[in-house]
Amino acid sequence: MNITVIGTGYVGLVVGACLAETGNPVICADVDDAKVEGLARNVLPIYEPGLDDYVERNQSQGRLRFTTDVAGAIAAADVVFIAVGTPPDEDGSADLRHVLGVAEQIGRHMSRELVIVTKSTVPVGTAAKVAAAVSRHARFPFHMCSNPEFLKEGAAIDDFMKPDRVVIGVETDHARSVMAELYAPFVRTGKPIIFMDIPSAEMTKYAANAMLATRISFMNEIANLCERVGADVDNVRKGIGTDTRIGSAFLFPGPGYGGSCFPKDVKALVRTASECGMPLRVLTSVEQANDAQKRRLSAKLRDLLGDLSGRRIAVWGLAFKPNTDDMREAASLVLIEDLLAAGAEVVAHDPVAMHETKRRLGDRIGYANTSYDALDGADALVIVTDWNEYRHPDFARIKATLKTPVVVDGRNLYDTRKMASLGFRYASIGRGVPA
Ligand SMILES: NC(=O)c1ccc[n+]([C@@H]2O[C@H](COP(=O)([O-])OP(=O)(O)OC[C@H]3O[C@@H](n4cnc5c(N)ncnc54)[C@H](O)[C@@H]3O)[C@@H](O)[C@H]2O)c1
């Protein structure tokens, strides 16, 4: 089966590399010349653990190819995955320009019966719009599928190779059997392929992200309340997470969710709902709570340091989560803007996202080569991303380097009592008033 993946961002690249890994001939097509040119030389545009090995191996073995010739890639395909971006429009809805543009091209350039798979996260009804756009030019029969992607950046290869489940919306037996065959190598341990109708598959992706975002905002608000009433959110988290009806995942409070998916998908679902005259009150609040949470770290810093004007602040962690260099909607960006607006100076460190941060913020902040370099002359340290290397630092060195021993920890990495005993003025999320 010849596979073409259109769009080689986080999703397209992972999908293409993993389908090639199981033996399929795959062409990844993208309009970004520089990206394709780099990928052809095994230079990845993103940081994703393990992905470089997959790309290099499958490219060298001739199963994976990168091209800017989207038309040619479509003409060669039996199955086309659409994995282009669906950024938020001004009103919060998903911008489908790229998806529908690709659909037009598919209609024009398909050269045989085709299975067309929407991998991008798209609102209910999009597969029907794609089908209409393809139909305008199509000379061959085609079969629509909605196959939402649930990979997590930072663990994308594992998530794709060993998914919890695969959700596939189909309308024809042909599409069902092609997709079952394609995914068979990934579900050998008995994880389910859940076939359903297309609108339900499209909705499943939004419902999953909205549920996860809701858990985060819920726990952030519980954590904020814990601070007020003298409870410790770590205990509360364990106390509720052991309830099998609740489960322990996604209960960690923090500086607010970011990334390319939760913020945009929550907005798009809220927008879809309001267009249907069915306001989603819970999700509207989830978004508001998240926006407020992103301002908690600068507020905590002000509580500890007072006026931030003229202060120098070290920031550890810039990416929206560990093991990625993705900065989209990262909490660090809100914190940094707050600090700069207050007249503070910022020196930042991140193991992999410095390049991307420099591209966004340029010389508005300073960049340190190591986490400890960032502390030189700083009045306080703020931790935004829970990279492993920040988990067990040399506390004596931190204390000796900072001008004042102030640490604001947005990820609850350290023990509050230990930090107090070491003489730090330490604030975290939901674990009582700073010592
Ligand atoms: N990033 C994630 O973790 C994740 C997870 C699940 C689902 N998704 C969804 O998958 C989709 C893609 O996300 P992403 O993060 O990979 O996006 P991305 O922005 O990283 O990549 C999109 C790619 O599509 C290319 N592109 C745009 N228009 C094109 C066209 N007409 N022809 C060929 N290529 C074109 C762009 O050049 C870019 O390389 C989105 O809908 C997103 O919501 C993302």
CSV table of N, CA and C in Angstrom, one decimal, residues 29-102:
chain,number,residue,atom,x,y,z
A,29,ALA,N,4.9,14.8,2.2
A,29,ALA,CA,4.9,16.0,1.4
A,29,ALA,C,4.6,17.2,2.2
A,30,ASP,N,5.3,18.3,1.9
A,30,ASP,CA,5.1,19.5,2.7
A,30,ASP,C,5.4,20.7,1.7
A,31,VAL,N,4.7,21.8,2.0
A,31,VAL,CA,5.0,23.0,1.2
A,31,VAL,C,6.2,23.8,1.6
A,32,ASP,N,6.7,23.4,2.8
A,32,ASP,CA,7.9,24.2,3.4
A,32,ASP,C,9.2,23.6,2.8
A,33,ASP,N,9.8,24.4,1.9
A,33,ASP,CA,11.0,23.9,1.2
A,33,ASP,C,12.1,23.6,2.2
A,34,ALA,N,12.3,24.5,3.1
A,34,ALA,CA,13.4,24.4,4.1
A,34,ALA,C,13.3,23.1,4.9
A,35,LYS,N,12.0,22.9,5.3
A,35,LYS,CA,11.8,21.7,6.2
A,35,LYS,C,12.1,20.4,5.4
A,36,VAL,N,11.6,20.4,4.2
A,36,VAL,CA,11.7,19.2,3.3
A,36,VAL,C,13.2,19.0,3.0
A,37,GLU,N,13.9,20.0,2.7
A,37,GLU,CA,15.3,19.9,2.3
A,37,GLU,C,16.1,19.4,3.5
A,38,GLY,N,15.8,19.9,4.7
A,38,GLY,CA,16.4,19.4,5.9
A,38,GLY,C,16.1,17.9,6.2
A,39,LEU,N,14.8,17.6,6.1
A,39,LEU,CA,14.4,16.2,6.3
A,39,LEU,C,15.1,15.2,5.4
A,40,ALA,N,15.3,15.6,4.1
A,40,ALA,CA,15.9,14.8,3.2
A,40,ALA,C,17.4,14.5,3.6
A,41,ARG,N,17.9,15.4,4.4
A,41,ARG,CA,19.3,15.2,5.0
A,41,ARG,C,19.2,14.6,6.4
A,42,ASN,N,18.1,14.2,6.8
A,42,ASN,CA,17.8,13.6,8.2
A,42,ASN,C,18.0,14.7,9.3
A,43,VAL,N,17.8,16.0,8.9
A,43,VAL,CA,17.8,17.1,9.9
A,43,VAL,C,16.3,17.4,10.2
A,44,LEU,N,16.0,17.1,11.5
A,44,LEU,CA,14.6,17.3,11.9
A,44,LEU,C,14.3,18.7,12.3
A,45,PRO,N,13.1,19.2,11.9
A,45,PRO,CA,12.7,20.6,12.3
A,45,PRO,C,12.3,20.7,13.8
A,46,ILE,N,12.0,19.5,14.4
A,46,ILE,CA,11.5,19.5,15.8
A,46,ILE,C,12.4,18.6,16.6
A,47,TYR,N,12.3,18.8,18.0
A,47,TYR,CA,12.9,17.9,18.9
A,47,TYR,C,11.8,16.9,19.3
A,48,GLU,N,12.0,15.6,19.0
A,48,GLU,CA,11.1,14.6,19.5
A,48,GLU,C,11.9,13.3,19.7
A,49,PRO,N,12.0,12.9,21.0
A,49,PRO,CA,12.9,11.7,21.3
A,49,PRO,C,12.7,10.5,20.4
A,50,GLY,N,13.8,10.0,19.8
A,50,GLY,CA,13.7,8.8,19.0
A,50,GLY,C,13.3,9.0,17.5
A,51,LEU,N,12.7,10.1,17.2
A,51,LEU,CA,12.2,10.3,15.9
A,51,LEU,C,13.3,10.4,14.8
A,52,ASP,N,14.4,11.0,15.2
A,52,ASP,CA,15.6,11.1,14.2
A,52,ASP,C,16.0,9.7,13.8
A,53,ASP,N,16.1,8.7,14.7
A,53,ASP,CA,16.5,7.4,14.3
A,53,ASP,C,15.5,6.8,13.3
A,54,TYR,N,14.2,7.0,13.6
A,54,TYR,CA,13.2,6.4,12.7
A,54,TYR,C,13.3,7.0,11.3
A,55,VAL,N,13.5,8.3,11.2
A,55,VAL,CA,13.6,9.0,9.9
A,55,VAL,C,14.8,8.5,9.2
A,56,GLU,N,15.9,8.5,9.9
A,56,GLU,CA,17.2,8.2,9.2
A,56,GLU,C,17.1,6.7,8.7
A,57,ARG,N,16.7,5.8,9.6
A,57,ARG,CA,16.7,4.4,9.2
A,57,ARG,C,15.7,4.1,8.0
A,58,ASN,N,14.5,4.7,8.1
A,58,ASN,CA,13.6,4.4,7.0
A,58,ASN,C,13.9,5.1,5.7
A,59,GLN,N,14.5,6.3,5.8
A,59,GLN,CA,15.0,7.0,4.6
A,59,GLN,C,16.1,6.2,4.0
A,60,SER,N,17.1,5.8,4.8
A,60,SER,CA,18.2,5.1,4.2
A,60,SER,C,17.8,3.7,3.6
A,61,GLN,N,16.7,3.1,4.1
A,61,GLN,CA,16.3,1.9,3.6
A,61,GLN,C,15.3,2.0,2.4
A,62,GLY,N,15.0,3.3,2.1
A,62,GLY,CA,14.2,3.6,0.9
A,62,GLY,C,12.7,3.5,1.1
A,63,ARG,N,12.3,3.4,2.3
A,63,ARG,CA,10.8,3.3,2.5
A,63,ARG,C,10.2,4.7,2.8
A,64,LEU,N,11.0,5.7,3.1
A,64,LEU,CA,10.5,7.0,3.5
A,64,LEU,C,11.1,8.0,2.6
A,65,ARG,N,10.3,8.9,2.1
A,65,ARG,CA,10.8,9.9,1.2
A,65,ARG,C,10.1,11.3,1.5
A,66,PHE,N,10.9,12.4,1.3
A,66,PHE,CA,10.3,13.7,1.6
A,66,PHE,C,10.3,14.5,0.3
A,67,THR,N,9.2,15.2,0.1
A,67,THR,CA,9.1,16.0,-1.2
A,67,THR,C,8.2,17.3,-1.0
A,68,THR,N,8.5,18.2,-1.8
A,68,THR,CA,7.6,19.4,-1.9
A,68,THR,C,6.6,19.2,-3.0
A,69,ASP,N,6.7,18.1,-3.8
A,69,ASP,CA,5.8,17.9,-4.9
A,69,ASP,C,4.6,17.2,-4.4
A,70,VAL,N,3.7,18.0,-3.9
A,70,VAL,CA,2.4,17.5,-3.2
A,70,VAL,C,1.6,16.7,-4.3
A,71,ALA,N,1.5,17.3,-5.5
A,71,ALA,CA,0.7,16.7,-6.5
A,71,ALA,C,1.2,15.3,-6.9
A,72,GLY,N,2.5,15.2,-7.0
A,72,GLY,CA,3.1,13.9,-7.4
A,72,GLY,C,2.9,12.9,-6.3
A,73,ALA,N,3.0,13.4,-5.0
A,73,ALA,CA,2.8,12.5,-3.9
A,73,ALA,C,1.4,11.9,-3.8
A,74,ILE,N,0.5,12.8,-4.2
A,74,ILE,CA,-1.0,12.4,-4.2
A,74,ILE,C,-1.2,11.3,-5.3
A,75,ALA,N,-0.6,11.6,-6.5
A,75,ALA,CA,-0.8,10.7,-7.6
A,75,ALA,C,-0.2,9.3,-7.3
A,76,ALA,N,0.8,9.2,-6.5
A,76,ALA,CA,1.4,7.9,-6.2
A,76,ALA,C,0.7,7.1,-5.1
A,77,ALA,N,-0.4,7.7,-4.5
A,77,ALA,CA,-0.9,7.1,-3.3
A,77,ALA,C,-2.1,6.2,-3.4
A,78,ASP,N,-2.2,5.2,-2.5
A,78,ASP,CA,-3.4,4.4,-2.3
A,78,ASP,C,-4.2,5.0,-1.1
A,79,VAL,N,-3.4,5.5,-0.2
A,79,VAL,CA,-3.9,6.1,1.1
A,79,VAL,C,-3.3,7.5,1.3
A,80,VAL,N,-4.1,8.5,1.5
A,80,VAL,CA,-3.5,9.8,1.8
A,80,VAL,C,-3.9,10.3,3.2
A,81,PHE,N,-3.0,10.6,4.0
A,81,PHE,CA,-3.2,11.2,5.3
A,81,PHE,C,-3.1,12.7,5.2
A,82,ILE,N,-4.1,13.4,5.7
A,82,ILE,CA,-4.0,14.9,5.7
A,82,ILE,C,-3.6,15.2,7.1
A,83,ALA,N,-2.4,15.8,7.3
A,83,ALA,CA,-1.9,16.1,8.6
A,83,ALA,C,-1.4,17.6,8.7
A,84,VAL,N,-2.0,18.4,8.0
A,84,VAL,CA,-1.6,19.9,8.0
A,84,VAL,C,-2.2,20.5,9.2
A,85,GLY,N,-1.7,21.7,9.5
A,85,GLY,CA,-2.2,22.4,10.7
A,85,GLY,C,-3.6,22.9,10.6
A,86,THR,N,-4.2,23.0,11.8
A,86,THR,CA,-5.6,23.6,11.9
A,86,THR,C,-5.6,24.7,13.0
A,87,PRO,N,-4.8,25.8,12.7
A,87,PRO,CA,-4.7,26.8,13.8
A,87,PRO,C,-6.0,27.5,14.1
A,88,PRO,N,-6.1,28.1,15.3
A,88,PRO,CA,-7.3,28.8,15.6
A,88,PRO,C,-7.5,30.1,14.7
A,89,ASP,N,-8.7,30.2,14.2
A,89,ASP,CA,-9.1,31.4,13.5
A,89,ASP,C,-9.3,32.5,14.6
A,90,GLU,N,-9.6,33.8,14.1
A,90,GLU,CA,-9.7,34.9,15.1
A,90,GLU,C,-10.8,34.6,16.1
A,91,ASP,N,-11.9,33.9,15.6
A,91,ASP,CA,-13.0,33.7,16.5
A,91,ASP,C,-12.9,32.4,17.3
A,92,GLY,N,-11.7,31.8,17.3
A,92,GLY,CA,-11.5,30.5,18.0
A,92,GLY,C,-11.8,29.3,17.3
A,93,SER,N,-12.5,29.4,16.2
A,93,SER,CA,-12.9,28.2,15.4
A,93,SER,C,-11.6,27.7,14.7
A,94,ALA,N,-11.6,26.4,14.3
A,94,ALA,CA,-10.4,25.8,13.6
A,94,ALA,C,-10.4,26.3,12.2
A,95,ASP,N,-9.2,26.8,11.8
A,95,ASP,CA,-9.0,27.4,10.5
A,95,ASP,C,-8.8,26.2,9.5
A,96,LEU,N,-9.7,25.9,8.6
A,96,LEU,CA,-9.6,24.8,7.8
A,96,LEU,C,-9.0,25.0,6.4
A,97,ARG,N,-8.5,26.2,6.2
A,97,ARG,CA,-7.9,26.6,4.9
A,97,ARG,C,-6.9,25.6,4.4
A,98,HIS,N,-6.0,25.2,5.2
A,98,HIS,CA,-5.0,24.2,4.8
A,98,HIS,C,-5.6,22.9,4.4
A,99,VAL,N,-6.5,22.4,5.3
A,99,VAL,CA,-7.1,21.1,5.1
A,99,VAL,C,-7.9,21.1,3.8
A,100,LEU,N,-8.7,22.1,3.6
A,100,LEU,CA,-9.5,22.1,2.4
A,100,LEU,C,-8.7,22.4,1.1
A,101,GLY,N,-7.6,23.2,1.3
A,101,GLY,CA,-6.7,23.4,0.1
A,101,GLY,C,-6.1,22.0,-0.3
A,102,VAL,N,-5.7,21.3,0.7
A,102,VAL,CA,-5.1,19.9,0.4
A,102,VAL,C,-6.2,19.0,-0.3
